[in-house]
Structure formats: C-alpha cells, structure tokens
mmCIF file of C-alpha atoms in Angstrom:
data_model
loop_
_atom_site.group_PDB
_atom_site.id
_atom_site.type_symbol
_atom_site.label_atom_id
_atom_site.label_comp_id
_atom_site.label_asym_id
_atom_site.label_seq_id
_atom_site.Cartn_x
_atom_site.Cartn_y
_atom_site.Cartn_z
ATOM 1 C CA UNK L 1 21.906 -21.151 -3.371
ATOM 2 C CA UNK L 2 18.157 -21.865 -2.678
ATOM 3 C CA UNK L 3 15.977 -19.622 -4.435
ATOM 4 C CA UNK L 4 13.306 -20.831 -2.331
ATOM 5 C CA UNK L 5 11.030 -17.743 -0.805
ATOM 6 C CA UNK L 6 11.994 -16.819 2.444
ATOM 7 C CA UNK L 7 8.006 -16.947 3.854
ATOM 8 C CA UNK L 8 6.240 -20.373 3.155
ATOM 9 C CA UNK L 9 2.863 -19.749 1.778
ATOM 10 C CA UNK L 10 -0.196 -21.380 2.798
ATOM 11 C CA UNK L 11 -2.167 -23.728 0.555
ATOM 12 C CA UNK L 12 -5.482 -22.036 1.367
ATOM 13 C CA UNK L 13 -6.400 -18.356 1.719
ATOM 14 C CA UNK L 14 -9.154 -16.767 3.705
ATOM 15 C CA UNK L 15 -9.862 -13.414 2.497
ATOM 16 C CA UNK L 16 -12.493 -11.518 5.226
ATOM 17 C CA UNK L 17 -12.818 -8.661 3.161
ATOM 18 C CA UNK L 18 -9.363 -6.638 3.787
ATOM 19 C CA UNK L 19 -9.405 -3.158 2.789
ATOM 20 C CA UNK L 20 -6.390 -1.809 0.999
ATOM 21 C CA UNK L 21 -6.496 0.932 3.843
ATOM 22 C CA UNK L 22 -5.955 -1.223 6.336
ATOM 23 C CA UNK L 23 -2.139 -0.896 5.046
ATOM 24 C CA UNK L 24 -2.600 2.728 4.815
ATOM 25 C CA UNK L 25 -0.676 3.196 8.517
ATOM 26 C CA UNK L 26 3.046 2.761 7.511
ATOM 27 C CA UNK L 27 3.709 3.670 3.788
ATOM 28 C CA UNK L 28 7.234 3.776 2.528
ATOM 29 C CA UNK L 29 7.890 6.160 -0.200
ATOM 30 C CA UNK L 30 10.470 8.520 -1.686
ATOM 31 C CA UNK L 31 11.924 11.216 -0.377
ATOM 32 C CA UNK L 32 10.829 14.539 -1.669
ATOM 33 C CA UNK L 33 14.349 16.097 -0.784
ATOM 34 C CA UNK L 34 17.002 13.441 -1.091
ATOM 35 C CA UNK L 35 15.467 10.175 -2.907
ATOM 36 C CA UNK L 36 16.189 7.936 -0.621
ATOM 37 C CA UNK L 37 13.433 6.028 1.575
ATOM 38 C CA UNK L 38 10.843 8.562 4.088
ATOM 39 C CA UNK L 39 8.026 6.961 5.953
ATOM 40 C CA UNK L 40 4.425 8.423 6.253
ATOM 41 C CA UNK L 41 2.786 7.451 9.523
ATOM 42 C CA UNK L 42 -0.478 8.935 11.460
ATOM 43 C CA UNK L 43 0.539 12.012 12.956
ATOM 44 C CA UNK L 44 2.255 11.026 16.334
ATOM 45 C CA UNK L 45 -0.293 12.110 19.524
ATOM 46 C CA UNK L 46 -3.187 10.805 17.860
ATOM 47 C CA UNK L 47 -5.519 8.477 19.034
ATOM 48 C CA UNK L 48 -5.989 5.418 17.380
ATOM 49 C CA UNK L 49 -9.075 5.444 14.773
ATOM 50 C CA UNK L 50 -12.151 3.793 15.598
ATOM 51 C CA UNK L 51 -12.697 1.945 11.864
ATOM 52 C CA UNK L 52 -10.557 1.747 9.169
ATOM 53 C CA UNK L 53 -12.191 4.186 7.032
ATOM 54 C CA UNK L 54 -11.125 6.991 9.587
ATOM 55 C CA UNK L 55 -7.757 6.102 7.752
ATOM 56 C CA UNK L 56 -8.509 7.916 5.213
ATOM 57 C CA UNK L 57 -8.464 11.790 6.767
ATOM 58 C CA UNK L 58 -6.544 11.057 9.230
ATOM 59 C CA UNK L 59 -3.237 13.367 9.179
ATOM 60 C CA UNK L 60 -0.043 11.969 8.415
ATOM 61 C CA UNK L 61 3.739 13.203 8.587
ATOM 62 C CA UNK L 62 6.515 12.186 6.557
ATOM 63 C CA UNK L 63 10.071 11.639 7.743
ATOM 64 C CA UNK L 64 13.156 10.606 6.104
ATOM 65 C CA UNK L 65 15.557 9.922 8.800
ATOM 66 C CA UNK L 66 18.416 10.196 5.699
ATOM 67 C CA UNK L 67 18.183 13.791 5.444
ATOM 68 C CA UNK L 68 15.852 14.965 8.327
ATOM 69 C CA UNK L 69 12.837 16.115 5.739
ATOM 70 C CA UNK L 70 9.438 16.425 7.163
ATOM 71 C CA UNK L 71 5.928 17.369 6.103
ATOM 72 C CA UNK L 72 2.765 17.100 6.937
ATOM 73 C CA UNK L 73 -0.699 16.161 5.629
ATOM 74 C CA UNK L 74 -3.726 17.062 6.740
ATOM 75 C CA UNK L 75 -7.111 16.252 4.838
ATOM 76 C CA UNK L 76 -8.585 19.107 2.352
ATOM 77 C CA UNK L 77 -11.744 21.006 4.106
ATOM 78 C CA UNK L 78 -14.768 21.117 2.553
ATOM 79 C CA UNK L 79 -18.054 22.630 4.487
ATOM 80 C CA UNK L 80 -18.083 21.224 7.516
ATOM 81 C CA UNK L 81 -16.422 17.755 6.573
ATOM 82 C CA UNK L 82 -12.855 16.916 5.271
ATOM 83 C CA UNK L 83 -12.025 14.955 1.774
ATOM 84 C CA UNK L 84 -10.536 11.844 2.478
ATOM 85 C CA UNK L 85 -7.764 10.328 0.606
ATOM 86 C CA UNK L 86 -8.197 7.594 -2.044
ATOM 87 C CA UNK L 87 -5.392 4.595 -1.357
ATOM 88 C CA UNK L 88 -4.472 2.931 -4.985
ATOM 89 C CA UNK L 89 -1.635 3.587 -7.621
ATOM 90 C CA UNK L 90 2.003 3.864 -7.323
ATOM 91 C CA UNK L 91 1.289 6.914 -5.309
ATOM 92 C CA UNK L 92 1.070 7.803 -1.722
ATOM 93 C CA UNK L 93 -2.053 8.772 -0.955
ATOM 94 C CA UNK L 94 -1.349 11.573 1.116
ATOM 95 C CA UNK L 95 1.745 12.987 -0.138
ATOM 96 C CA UNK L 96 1.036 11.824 -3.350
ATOM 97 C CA UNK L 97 4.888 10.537 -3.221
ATOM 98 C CA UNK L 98 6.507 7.646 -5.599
ATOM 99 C CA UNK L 99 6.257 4.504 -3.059
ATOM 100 C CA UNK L 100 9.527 3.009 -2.162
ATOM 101 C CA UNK L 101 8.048 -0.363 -2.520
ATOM 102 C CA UNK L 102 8.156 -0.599 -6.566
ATOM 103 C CA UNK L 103 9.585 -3.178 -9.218
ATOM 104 C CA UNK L 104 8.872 -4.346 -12.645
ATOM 105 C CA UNK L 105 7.235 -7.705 -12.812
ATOM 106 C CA UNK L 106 5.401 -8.980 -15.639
ATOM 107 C CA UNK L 107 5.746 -6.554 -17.841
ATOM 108 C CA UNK L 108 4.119 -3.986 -15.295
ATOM 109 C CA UNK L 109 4.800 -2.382 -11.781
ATOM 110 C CA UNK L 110 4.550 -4.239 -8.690
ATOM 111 C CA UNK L 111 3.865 -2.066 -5.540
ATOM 112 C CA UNK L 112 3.148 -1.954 -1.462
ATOM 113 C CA UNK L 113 2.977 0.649 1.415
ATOM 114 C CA UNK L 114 4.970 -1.530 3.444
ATOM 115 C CA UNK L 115 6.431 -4.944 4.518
ATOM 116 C CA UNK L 116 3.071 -6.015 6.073
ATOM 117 C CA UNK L 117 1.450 -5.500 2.977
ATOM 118 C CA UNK L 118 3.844 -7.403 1.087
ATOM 119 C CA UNK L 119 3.160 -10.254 3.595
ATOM 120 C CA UNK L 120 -0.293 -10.009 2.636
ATOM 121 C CA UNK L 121 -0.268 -10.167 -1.133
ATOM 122 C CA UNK L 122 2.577 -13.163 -0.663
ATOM 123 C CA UNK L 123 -0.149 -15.246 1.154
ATOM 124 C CA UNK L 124 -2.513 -14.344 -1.183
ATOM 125 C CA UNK L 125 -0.662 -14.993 -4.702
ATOM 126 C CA UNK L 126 1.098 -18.000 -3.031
ATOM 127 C CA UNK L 127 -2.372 -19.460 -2.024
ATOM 128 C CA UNK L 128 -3.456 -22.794 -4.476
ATOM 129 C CA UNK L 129 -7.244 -22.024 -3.422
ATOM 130 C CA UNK L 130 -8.619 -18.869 -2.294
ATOM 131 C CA UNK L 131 -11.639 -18.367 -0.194
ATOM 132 C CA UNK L 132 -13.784 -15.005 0.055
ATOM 133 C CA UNK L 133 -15.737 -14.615 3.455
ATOM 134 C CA UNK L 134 -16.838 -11.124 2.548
ATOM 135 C CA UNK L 135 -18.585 -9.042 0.298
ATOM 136 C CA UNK L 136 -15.850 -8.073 -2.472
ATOM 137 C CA UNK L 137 -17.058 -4.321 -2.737
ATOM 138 C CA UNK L 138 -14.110 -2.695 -1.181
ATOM 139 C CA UNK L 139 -12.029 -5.638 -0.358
ATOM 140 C CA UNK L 140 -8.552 -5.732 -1.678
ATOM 141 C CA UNK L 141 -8.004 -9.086 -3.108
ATOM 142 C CA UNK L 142 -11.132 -8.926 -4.750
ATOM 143 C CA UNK L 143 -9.693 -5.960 -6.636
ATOM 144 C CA UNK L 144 -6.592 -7.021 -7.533
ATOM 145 C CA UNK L 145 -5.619 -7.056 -11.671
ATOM 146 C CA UNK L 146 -5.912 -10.675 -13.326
ATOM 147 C CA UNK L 147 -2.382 -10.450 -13.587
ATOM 148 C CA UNK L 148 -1.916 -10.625 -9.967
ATOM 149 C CA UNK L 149 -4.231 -13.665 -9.592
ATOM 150 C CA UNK L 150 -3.003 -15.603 -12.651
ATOM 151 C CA UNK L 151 -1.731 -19.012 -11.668
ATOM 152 C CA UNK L 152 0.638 -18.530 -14.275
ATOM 153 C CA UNK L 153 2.353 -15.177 -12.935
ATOM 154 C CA UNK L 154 2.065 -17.043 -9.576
ATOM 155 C CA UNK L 155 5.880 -17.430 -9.307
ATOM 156 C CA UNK L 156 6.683 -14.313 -11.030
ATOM 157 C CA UNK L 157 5.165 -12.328 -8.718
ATOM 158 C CA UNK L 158 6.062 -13.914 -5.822
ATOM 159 C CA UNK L 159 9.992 -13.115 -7.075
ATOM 160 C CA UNK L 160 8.667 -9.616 -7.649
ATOM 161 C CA UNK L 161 7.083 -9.005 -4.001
ATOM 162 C CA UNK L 162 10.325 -10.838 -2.252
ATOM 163 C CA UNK L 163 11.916 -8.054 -4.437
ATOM 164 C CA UNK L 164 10.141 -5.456 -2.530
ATOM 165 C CA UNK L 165 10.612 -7.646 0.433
ATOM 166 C CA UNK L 166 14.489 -7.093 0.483
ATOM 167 C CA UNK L 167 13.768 -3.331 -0.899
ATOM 168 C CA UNK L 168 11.610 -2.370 2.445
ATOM 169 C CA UNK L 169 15.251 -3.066 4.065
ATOM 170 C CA UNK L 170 17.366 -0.587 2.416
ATOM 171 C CA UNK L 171 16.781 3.410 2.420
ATOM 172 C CA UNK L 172 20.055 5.132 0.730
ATOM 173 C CA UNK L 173 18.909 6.856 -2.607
ATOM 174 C CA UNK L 174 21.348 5.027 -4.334
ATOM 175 C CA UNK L 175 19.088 1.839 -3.142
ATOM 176 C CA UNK L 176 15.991 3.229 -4.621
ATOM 177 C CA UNK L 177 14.296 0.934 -7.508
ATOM 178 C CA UNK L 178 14.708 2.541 -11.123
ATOM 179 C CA UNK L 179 10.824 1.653 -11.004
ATOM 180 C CA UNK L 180 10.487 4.292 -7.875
ATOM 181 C CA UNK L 181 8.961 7.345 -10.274
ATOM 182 C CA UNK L 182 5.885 9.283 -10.521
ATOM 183 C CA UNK L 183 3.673 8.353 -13.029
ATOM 184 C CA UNK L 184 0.380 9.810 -11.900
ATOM 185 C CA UNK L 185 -1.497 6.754 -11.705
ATOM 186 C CA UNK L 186 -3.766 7.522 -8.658
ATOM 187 C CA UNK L 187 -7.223 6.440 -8.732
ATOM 188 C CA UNK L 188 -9.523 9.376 -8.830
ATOM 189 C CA UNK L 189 -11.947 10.022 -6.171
ATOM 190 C CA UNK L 190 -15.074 7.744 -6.220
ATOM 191 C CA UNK L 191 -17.309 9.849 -5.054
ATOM 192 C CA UNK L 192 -16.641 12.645 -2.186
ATOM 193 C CA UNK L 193 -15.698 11.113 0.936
ATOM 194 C CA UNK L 194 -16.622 13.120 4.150
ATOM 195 C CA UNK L 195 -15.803 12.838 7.521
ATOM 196 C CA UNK L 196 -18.281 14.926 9.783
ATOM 197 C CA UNK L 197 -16.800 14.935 13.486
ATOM 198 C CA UNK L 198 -14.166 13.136 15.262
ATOM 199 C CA UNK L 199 -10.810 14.342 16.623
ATOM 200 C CA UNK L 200 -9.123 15.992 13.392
#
C-alpha cells in the first residue's frame, strides 16, 4: 500500500499574506451536546463581508446534523462597536468549541477549521522553498511555530494534516480524535477590535 500523500505538493510556495481568518468561514468542531462533528458557518441570510476582517464579528451558527443541536453567536457589544473574535488555538473562535480537526504530531497538537485549511498548510509544509509576497504582520504562514516549518518535521506533519484530512470525513462521536479536548489555549485579545457600522 502506497503511503504516498493523496495531494502532490508543489516545490515552491507563494505566500501573499493569508490571514488565518480567511479560514474562519467553515470551522469543524465538537459538538456541545453529542461529541460528534457540528459545523460553524456565517449565519445563513447574510451578505457576504466586504474584507476579511469583517470575519471576525460576523455571527455564526452551529449545527450538528448528528443530533440536531444549534446555537448561535453573535459578537459581544461594547459602546457603539462590537468585539470581534480572535482566530488561534485549538478553540473555535466563536463558540469557543474543541475543533474537530485535531491530532498529535510531534509531540504537540496539530489543528484546522476545515479541509481547505488543511489544503493550505499541506502546500505550505510540503513546499522545498517558500516565498513571502507580503508583509508578515498578520499573515498566517509567517506565524506558524518552528515546528511547523522545520524541514525535519516536514514529513511528520504532512502524515499529521492527511490525518485531519481523512478526520474532516467522518462525524460520529465515536470518530472524534482522543486529541479533540478543551484545553483553553486561545490567544487572548490583542488589543480591542471594533467594528463601527455595517449590517450586524
């Protein structure tokens, strides 16, 4: 059996400055009532955000179509602007739910909202030479632990996200990975973030 990864990675990698929130759309995580795999998605009716930054307060509901849970987020008031969320950590950053996307890889936990941003990270970590086209202040790459962009770990943690490649597939609770747990590991909030007007 070929143990070859299912998506060939490129030999170069352009990084233009992605923003982890740009995977903030679709985020698989944990059901709060039965364990097994919800989805948090902008709440349905909305129109689409102008920049990805409006990510951030826009509200979100969570489904589990195992058990028929849903909830809803909306983005904390404060004066006459909202508190966005802060994307980073094991966490959701809305719900503030285990992501679904977990696994143990290198002696530490390997996570992603969704298959997309699996995708990403593979074409990243599989890349032999890495370009940056962008100023590294928010981008995602640029942020990434050494771990991550070790040449060393390179094939370790491509096994890991082809791990959480095959776990984006499944949704029982019996599926979930035993590295699916809180652990309160959410970046704290880097400054307030307010959003003054717009539709929410």
């Amino acid at each position: 059996m070929s143990h070859e990864p299912a998506h060939p990675h490129p030999v170069r990698h352009h990084d233009h400055g992605t923003w982890l929130v740009q995977f903030t759309g679709r985020v698989l995580v944990v059901c709060p009532r039965c364990g097994g795999r919800a989805l948090v998605v902008p709440r349905p009716g909305l129109p689409a955000p102008k920049y990805f930054s409006a990510l951030l307060f826009q509200p979100r509901r969570l489904t589990c179509a195992g058990c028929g849970a849903v909830a809803d987020w909306t983005a904390e008031e404060r004066g006459a602007g909202l508190v966005g969320a802060v994307p980073g950590g094991t966490e959701d950053p809305f719900f503030r739910r285990p992501l679904w996307l977990q696994t143990r890889c290198a002696g530490r936990i390997l996570w992603a909202y969704d298959e997309e941003h699996v995708d990403a990270l593979a074409a990243y970590v599989g890349a032999r030479l890495r370009e940056r086209h962008a100023s590294p202040t928010m981008a995602m790459f640029a942020r990434l632990p050494a771990w991550m962009k070790s040449a060393e770990r390179r094939d370790e943690v491509l096994s890991g996200l082809e791990t959480l490649r095959a776990l984006a597939r499944l949704s029982t609770p019996a599926d979930r990975s035993d590295a699916a747990h809180e652990r309160g590991d959410r970046p704290r909030h880097h400054g307030t973030r307010l959003f003054r007007g717009g539709p929410y």
